Coordinates of C-alpha atoms and ligand atoms in Angstrom, one line a residue:
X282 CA -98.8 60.6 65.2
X283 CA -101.3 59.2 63.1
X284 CA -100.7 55.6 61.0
X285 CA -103.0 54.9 58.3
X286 CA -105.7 53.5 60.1
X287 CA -106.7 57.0 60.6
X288 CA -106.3 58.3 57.1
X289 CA -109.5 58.0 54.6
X290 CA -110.7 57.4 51.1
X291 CA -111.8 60.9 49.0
X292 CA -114.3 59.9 46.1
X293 CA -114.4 62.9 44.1
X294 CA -117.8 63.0 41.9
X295 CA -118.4 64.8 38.5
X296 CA -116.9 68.2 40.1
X297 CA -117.8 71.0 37.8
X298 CA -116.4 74.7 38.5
X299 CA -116.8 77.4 36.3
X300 CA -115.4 81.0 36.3
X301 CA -117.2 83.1 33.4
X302 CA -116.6 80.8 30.1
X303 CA -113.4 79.5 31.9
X304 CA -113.7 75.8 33.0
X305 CA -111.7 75.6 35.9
X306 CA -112.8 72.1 36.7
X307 CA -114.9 69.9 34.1
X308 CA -116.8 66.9 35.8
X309 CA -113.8 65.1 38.1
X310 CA -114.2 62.3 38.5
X311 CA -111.3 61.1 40.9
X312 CA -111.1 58.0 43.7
X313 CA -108.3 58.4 45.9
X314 CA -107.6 55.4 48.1
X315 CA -107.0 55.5 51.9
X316 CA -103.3 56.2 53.1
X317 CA -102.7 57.3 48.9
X318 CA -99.8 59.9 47.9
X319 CA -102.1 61.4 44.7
X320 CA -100.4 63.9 42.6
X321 CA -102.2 66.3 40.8
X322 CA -99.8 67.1 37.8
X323 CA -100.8 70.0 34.7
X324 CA -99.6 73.0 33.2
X325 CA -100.1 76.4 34.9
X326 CA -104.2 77.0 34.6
X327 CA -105.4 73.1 34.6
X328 CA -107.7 73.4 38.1
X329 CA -105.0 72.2 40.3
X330 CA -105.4 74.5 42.9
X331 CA -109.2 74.7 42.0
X332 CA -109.4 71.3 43.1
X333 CA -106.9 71.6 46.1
X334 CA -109.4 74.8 47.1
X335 CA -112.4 72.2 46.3
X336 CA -110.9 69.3 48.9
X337 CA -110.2 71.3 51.5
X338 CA -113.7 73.9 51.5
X339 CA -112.6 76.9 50.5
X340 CA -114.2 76.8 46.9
X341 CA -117.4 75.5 46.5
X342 CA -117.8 73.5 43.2
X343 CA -121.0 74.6 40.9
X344 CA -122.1 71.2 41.3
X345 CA -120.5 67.4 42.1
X346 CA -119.8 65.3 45.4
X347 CA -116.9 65.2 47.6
X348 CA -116.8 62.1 50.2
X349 CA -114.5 61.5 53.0
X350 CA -114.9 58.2 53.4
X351 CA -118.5 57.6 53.4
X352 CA -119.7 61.3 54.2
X353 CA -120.2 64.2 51.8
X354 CA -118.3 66.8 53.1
X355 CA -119.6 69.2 50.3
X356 CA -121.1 71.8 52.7
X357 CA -118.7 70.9 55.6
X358 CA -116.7 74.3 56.4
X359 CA -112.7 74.0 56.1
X360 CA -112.1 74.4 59.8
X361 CA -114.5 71.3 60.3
X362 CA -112.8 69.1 57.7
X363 CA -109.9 68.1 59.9
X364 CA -107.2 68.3 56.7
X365 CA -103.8 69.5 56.6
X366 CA -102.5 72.1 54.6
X367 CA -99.5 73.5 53.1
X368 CA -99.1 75.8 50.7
X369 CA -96.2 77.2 48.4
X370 CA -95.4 80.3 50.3
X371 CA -95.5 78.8 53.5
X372 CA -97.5 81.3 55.1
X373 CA -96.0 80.8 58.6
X374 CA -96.8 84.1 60.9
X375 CA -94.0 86.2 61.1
X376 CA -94.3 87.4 64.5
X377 CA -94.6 83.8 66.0
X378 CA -91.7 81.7 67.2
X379 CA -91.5 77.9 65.5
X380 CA -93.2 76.2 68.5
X381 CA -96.8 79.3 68.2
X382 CA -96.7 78.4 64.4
X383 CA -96.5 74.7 65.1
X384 CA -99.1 74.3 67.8
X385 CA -101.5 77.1 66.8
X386 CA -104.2 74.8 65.0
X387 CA -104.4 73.0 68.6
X388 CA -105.0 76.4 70.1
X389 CA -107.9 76.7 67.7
X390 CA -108.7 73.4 69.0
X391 CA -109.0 74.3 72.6
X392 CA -106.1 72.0 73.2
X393 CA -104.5 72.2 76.9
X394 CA -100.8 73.9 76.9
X395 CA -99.3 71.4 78.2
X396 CA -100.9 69.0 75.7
X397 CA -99.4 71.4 73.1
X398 CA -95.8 71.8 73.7
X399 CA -95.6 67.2 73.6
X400 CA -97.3 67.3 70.4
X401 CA -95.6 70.4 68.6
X402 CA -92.0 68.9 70.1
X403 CA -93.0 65.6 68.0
X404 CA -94.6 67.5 65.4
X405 CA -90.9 68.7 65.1
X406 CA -89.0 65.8 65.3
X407 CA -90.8 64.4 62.7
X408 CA -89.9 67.0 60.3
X409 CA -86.4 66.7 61.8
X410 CA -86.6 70.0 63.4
X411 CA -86.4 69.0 66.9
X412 CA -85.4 72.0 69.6
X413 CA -86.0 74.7 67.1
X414 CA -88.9 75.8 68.7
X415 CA -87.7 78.7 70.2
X416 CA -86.3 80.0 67.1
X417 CA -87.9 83.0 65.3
X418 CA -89.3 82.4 61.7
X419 CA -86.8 84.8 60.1
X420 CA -83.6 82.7 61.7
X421 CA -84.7 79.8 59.5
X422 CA -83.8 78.8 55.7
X423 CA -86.6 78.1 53.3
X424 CA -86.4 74.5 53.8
X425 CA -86.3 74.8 57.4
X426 CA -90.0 77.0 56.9
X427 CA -91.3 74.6 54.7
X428 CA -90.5 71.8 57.3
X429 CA -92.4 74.1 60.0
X430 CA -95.2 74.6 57.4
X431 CA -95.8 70.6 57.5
X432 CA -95.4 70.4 61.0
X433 CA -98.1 72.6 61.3
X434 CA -99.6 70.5 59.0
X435 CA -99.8 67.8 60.6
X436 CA -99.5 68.6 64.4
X437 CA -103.8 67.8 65.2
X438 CA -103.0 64.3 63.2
X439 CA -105.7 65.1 60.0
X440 CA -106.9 62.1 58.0
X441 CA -106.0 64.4 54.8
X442 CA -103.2 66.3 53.9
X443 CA -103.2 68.4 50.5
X444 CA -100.3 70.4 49.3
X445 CA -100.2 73.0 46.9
X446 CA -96.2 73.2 45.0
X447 CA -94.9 73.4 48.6
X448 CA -91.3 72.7 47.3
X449 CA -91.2 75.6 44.3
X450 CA -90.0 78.4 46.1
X451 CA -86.7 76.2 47.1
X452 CA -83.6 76.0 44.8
X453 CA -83.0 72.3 42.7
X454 CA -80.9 70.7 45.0
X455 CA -83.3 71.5 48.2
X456 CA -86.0 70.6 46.2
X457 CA -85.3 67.2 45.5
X458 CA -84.1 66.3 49.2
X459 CA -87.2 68.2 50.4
X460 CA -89.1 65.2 47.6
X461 CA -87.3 62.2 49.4
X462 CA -88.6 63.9 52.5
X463 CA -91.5 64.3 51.8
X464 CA -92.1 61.1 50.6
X465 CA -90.8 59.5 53.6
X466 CA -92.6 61.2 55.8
X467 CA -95.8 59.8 54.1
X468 CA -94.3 56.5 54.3
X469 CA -94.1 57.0 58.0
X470 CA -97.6 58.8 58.9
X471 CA -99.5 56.9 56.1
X472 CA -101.9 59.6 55.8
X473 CA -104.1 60.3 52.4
X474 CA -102.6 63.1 50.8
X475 CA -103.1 64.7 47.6
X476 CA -100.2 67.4 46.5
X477 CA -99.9 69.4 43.4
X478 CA -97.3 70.6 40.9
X479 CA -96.8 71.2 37.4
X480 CA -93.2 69.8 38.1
X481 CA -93.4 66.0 36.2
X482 CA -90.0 64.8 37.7
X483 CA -91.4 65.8 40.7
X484 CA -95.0 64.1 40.3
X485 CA -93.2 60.8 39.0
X486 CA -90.6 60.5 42.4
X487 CA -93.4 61.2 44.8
X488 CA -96.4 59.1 43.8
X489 CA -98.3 56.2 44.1
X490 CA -100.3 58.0 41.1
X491 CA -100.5 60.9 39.4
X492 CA -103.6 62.3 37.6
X493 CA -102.9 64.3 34.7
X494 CA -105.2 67.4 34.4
X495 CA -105.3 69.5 31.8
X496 CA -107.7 72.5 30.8
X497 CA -110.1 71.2 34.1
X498 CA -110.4 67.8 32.9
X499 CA -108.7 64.2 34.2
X500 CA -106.9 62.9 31.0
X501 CA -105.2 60.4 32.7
X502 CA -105.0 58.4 36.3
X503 CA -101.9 56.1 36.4
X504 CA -98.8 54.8 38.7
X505 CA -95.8 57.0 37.8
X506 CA -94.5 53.9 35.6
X507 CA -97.6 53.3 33.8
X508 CA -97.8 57.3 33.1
X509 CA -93.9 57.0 31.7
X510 CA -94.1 53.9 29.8
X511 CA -98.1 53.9 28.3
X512 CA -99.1 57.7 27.7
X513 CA -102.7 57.7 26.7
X514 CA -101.9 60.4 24.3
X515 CA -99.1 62.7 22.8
X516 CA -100.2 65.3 25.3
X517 CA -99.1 63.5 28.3
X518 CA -96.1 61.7 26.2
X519 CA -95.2 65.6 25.7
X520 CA -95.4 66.5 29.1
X521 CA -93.9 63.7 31.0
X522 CA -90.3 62.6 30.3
X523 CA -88.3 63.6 26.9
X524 CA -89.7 62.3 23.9
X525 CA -89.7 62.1 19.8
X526 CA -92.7 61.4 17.8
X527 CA -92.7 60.3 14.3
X528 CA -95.7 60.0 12.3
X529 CA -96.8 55.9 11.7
X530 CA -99.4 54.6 8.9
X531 CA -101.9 52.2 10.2
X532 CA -103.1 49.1 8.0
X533 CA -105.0 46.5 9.5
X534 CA -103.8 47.3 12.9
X535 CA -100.1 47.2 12.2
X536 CA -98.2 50.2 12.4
X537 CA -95.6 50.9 9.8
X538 CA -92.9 53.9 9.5
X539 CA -91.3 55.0 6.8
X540 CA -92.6 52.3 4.5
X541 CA -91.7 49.3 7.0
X542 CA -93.9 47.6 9.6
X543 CA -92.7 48.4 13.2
X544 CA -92.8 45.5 16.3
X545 CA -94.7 46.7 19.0
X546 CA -95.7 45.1 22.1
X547 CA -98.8 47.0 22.9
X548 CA -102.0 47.8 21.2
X549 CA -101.8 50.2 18.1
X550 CA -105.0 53.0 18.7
X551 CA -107.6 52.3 16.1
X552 CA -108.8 55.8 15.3
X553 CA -106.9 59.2 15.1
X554 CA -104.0 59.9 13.9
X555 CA -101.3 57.5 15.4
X556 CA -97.7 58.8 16.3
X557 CA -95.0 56.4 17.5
X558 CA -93.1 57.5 20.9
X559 CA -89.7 56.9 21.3
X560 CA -87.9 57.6 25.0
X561 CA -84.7 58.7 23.9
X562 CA -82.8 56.4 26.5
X563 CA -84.4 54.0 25.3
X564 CA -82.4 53.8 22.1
X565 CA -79.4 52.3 21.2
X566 CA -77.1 52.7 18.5
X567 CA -76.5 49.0 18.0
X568 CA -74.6 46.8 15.1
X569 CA -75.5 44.8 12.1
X570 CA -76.3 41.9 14.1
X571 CA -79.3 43.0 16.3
X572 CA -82.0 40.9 17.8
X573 CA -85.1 40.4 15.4
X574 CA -87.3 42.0 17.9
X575 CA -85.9 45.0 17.6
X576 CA -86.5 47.7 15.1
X577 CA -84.0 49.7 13.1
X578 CA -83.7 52.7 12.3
X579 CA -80.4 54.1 9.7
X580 CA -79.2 57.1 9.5
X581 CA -76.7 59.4 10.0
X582 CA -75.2 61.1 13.2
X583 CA -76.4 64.9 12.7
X584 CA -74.7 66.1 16.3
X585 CA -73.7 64.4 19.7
X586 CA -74.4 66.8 23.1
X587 CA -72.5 65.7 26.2
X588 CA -74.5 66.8 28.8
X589 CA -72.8 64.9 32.1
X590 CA -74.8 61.7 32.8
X591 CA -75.5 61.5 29.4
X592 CA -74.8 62.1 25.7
X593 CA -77.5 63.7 23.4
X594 CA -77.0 62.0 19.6
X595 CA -79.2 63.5 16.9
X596 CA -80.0 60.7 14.2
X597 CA -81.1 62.2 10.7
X598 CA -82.8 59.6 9.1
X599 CA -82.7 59.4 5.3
X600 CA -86.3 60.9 5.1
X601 CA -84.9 63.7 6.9
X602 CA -86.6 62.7 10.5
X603 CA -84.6 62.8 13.3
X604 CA -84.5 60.6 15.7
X605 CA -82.4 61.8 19.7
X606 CA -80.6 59.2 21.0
X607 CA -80.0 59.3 24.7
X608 CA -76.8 57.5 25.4
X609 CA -75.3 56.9 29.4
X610 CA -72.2 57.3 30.4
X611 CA -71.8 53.4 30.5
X612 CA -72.2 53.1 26.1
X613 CA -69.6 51.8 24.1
X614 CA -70.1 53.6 21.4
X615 CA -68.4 56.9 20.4
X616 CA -69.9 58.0 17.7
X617 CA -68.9 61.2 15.5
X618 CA -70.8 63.5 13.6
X619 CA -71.6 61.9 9.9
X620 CA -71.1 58.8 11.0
X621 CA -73.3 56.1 9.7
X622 CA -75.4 54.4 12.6
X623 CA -78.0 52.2 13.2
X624 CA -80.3 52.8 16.0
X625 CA -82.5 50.1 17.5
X626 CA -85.6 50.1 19.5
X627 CA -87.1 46.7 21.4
X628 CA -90.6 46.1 20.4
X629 CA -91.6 46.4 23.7
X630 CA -90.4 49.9 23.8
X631 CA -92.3 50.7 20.5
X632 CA -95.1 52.9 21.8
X633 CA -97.9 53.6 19.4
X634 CA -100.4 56.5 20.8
X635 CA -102.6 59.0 19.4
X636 CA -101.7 62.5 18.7
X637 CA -104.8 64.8 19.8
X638 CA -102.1 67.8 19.6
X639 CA -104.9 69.6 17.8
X640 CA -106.1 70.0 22.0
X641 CA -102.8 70.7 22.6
X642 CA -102.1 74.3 25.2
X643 CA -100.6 77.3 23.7
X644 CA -98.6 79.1 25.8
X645 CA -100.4 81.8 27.8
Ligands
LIG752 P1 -103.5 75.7 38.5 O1 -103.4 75.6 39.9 O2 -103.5 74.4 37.8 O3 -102.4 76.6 37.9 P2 -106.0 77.1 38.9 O4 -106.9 76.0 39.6 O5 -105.4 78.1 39.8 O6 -104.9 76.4 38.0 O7 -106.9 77.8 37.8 C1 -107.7 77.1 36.8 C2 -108.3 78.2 35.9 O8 -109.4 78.8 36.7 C3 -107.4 79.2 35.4 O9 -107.9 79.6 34.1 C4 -107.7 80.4 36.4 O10 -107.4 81.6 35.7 C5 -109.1 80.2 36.7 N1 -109.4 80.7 38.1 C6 -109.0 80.1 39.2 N2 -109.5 80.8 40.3 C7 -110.2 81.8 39.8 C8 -111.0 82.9 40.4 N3 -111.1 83.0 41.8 N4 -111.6 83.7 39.6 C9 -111.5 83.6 38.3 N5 -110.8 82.6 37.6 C10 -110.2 81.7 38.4
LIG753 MG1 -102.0 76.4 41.3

């Protein structure tokens, strides 16, 4: 199969589409290094698929540049494009057994039969589906189609592979072997690939970064770690990971809650309106005698959730915030309702970012 060497840069350039008054994609701007797992990651209507469509020459963006490396591939058919695809319905053909499905983008190719059946046979071992060739579409699971659905993908080695939620018509637990998968199967191939969801768990296991699109527009480019821990705003806070926000008062670039300055780590925004955000499990109910770097929060325990792994403890504070605390199963603390606690949070946890939910989505 293919190793990286083979894979390319895509340099997406100020990539407008429009569809009536709807913005599909607003001016992308996107560089995707060579051998790169790129999520794209947004709610249900961002442009994902716009920009999936976009990459691979079905749609044809209003205006902007798309480079392969160093060519624009703008008016370059599909079929010409040498990518992989796979979408979220598989879209194998029905009436073809494994091995037709697998090797028919080398048939397109005018590759020799013989040629074909070595390179489907590996196309299926890689997806750990060798010897099912034979076997008709219909005797397979889900998983077992999606695996066919990359093998076709992949079979004529592309440079690029783009995937379109190909894991969200499989149930949790397939779902998040098919991710480990997946992922490894990059590892191994090291070809460029750009795959969508709106699944954020999903996004932050798979790649080396993740854009976050929202309403057509990049609002932020980051590793899955920098995303998590450094939101740019409470829009992405929101959508990645759990959070709470409470609102902070800014004076002279310290930010202060509740009437008492707060030790952060990071840079407090100088315009907006600033919110601090807390990761639940990030908080600790702690005791009297707590590090000075850590700030404190009192209150009183509203309600505790067991949920397995972990244990969800509402904190009302005494001006009637509330504050979740995410507890693992490895705490010491038991803590009962209307007990007095005092939560803390390290400084370099303290997480000051501004609230622009006045762009937030509504629910369509
Ligand atoms: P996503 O994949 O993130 O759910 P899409 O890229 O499919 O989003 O769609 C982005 C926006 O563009 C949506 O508002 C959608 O309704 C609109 N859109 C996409 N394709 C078309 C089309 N062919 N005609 C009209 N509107 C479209
Ligand atoms: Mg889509």
């Amino acid at each position: 199969m293919t190793d990286s060497s083979g894979s390319l840069p895509i340099t997406i350039s100020n990539v407008t589409k429009t569809y009536g008054d709807v913005h599909a994609l607003d001016s992308v701007d996107l560089a995707i290094q060579s051998g790169e797992f790129m999520t794209l990651l947004g709610p249900s209507g961002s442009g994902k698929t716009t920009l999936l469509m976009v990459l691979a020459g079905f749609t044809r963006p209003d205006f902007g540049s798309v480079k392969f490396g160093d060519s624009e591939v703008i008016r370059t058919p599909p079929h010409r494009r040498n990518v992989g695809m796979v979408f979220q319905n598989y879209a194998l053909f029905p009436h073809m057994n494994v091995a037709k499905n697998v090797g028919f983008p080398l048939k397109l190719r005018g590759v020799s039969a013989n040629d074909i059946d070595n390179r489907v046979e590996s196309a299926l071992e890689t997806v750990q589906l060798g010897g099912y060739g034979k076997r008709g579409i219909d005797q397979l699971s889900g998983g077992q189609r999606q695996r066919v659905a990359l093998a076709r993908a992949i079979v004529f080695e592309p440079r690029i592979l783009l995937m379109d939620e190909p894991l969200s018509a499989l149930d949790k637990k397939l779902r998040e072997h098919m991710q480990i998968e997946l992922r490894q199967l990059h590892e191994k191939l090291g070809m460029t690939t750009v795959y969508v969801t709106h699944d954020q768990r999903e996004a932050l296991t798979m790649s080396d970064r993740i854009a976050v699109i929202n309403h057509g527009k990049l609002m932020q480019l980051d590793t899955p770690r920098q995303l998590y821990d450094k939101p740019q705003n409470k829009f992405i806070a929101d959508f990645i990971g759990e959070s709470v926000f409470l609102p902070v008062d800014v004076n002279n670039g310290v930010a202060s809650y509740a009437g008492t300055a707060l030790s952060s780590e990071s840079d407090v925004p100088d315009q907006g309106r600033v919110v601090l955000m807390i990761r639940p499990e990030r908080l600790q109910i702690v005791d009297g005698t707590a590090a000075p770097d850590i700030n404190r929060f009192e209150g009183h325990i509203e309600d505790t959730v067991f949920q397995g792994e972990s244990t969800l403890v509402s904190v009302r504070l005494a001006n009637g915030d509330i504050i979740s605390v995410r507890q693992g199963a490895t705490a010491d603390t038991t803590a009962n309702k209307g007990d007095a606690v005092t939560i803390g949070l390290h400084a370099k946890d303290t997480v000051m970012i501004v609230d622009d939910s006045s762009d937030q989505i509504t629910a369509t």
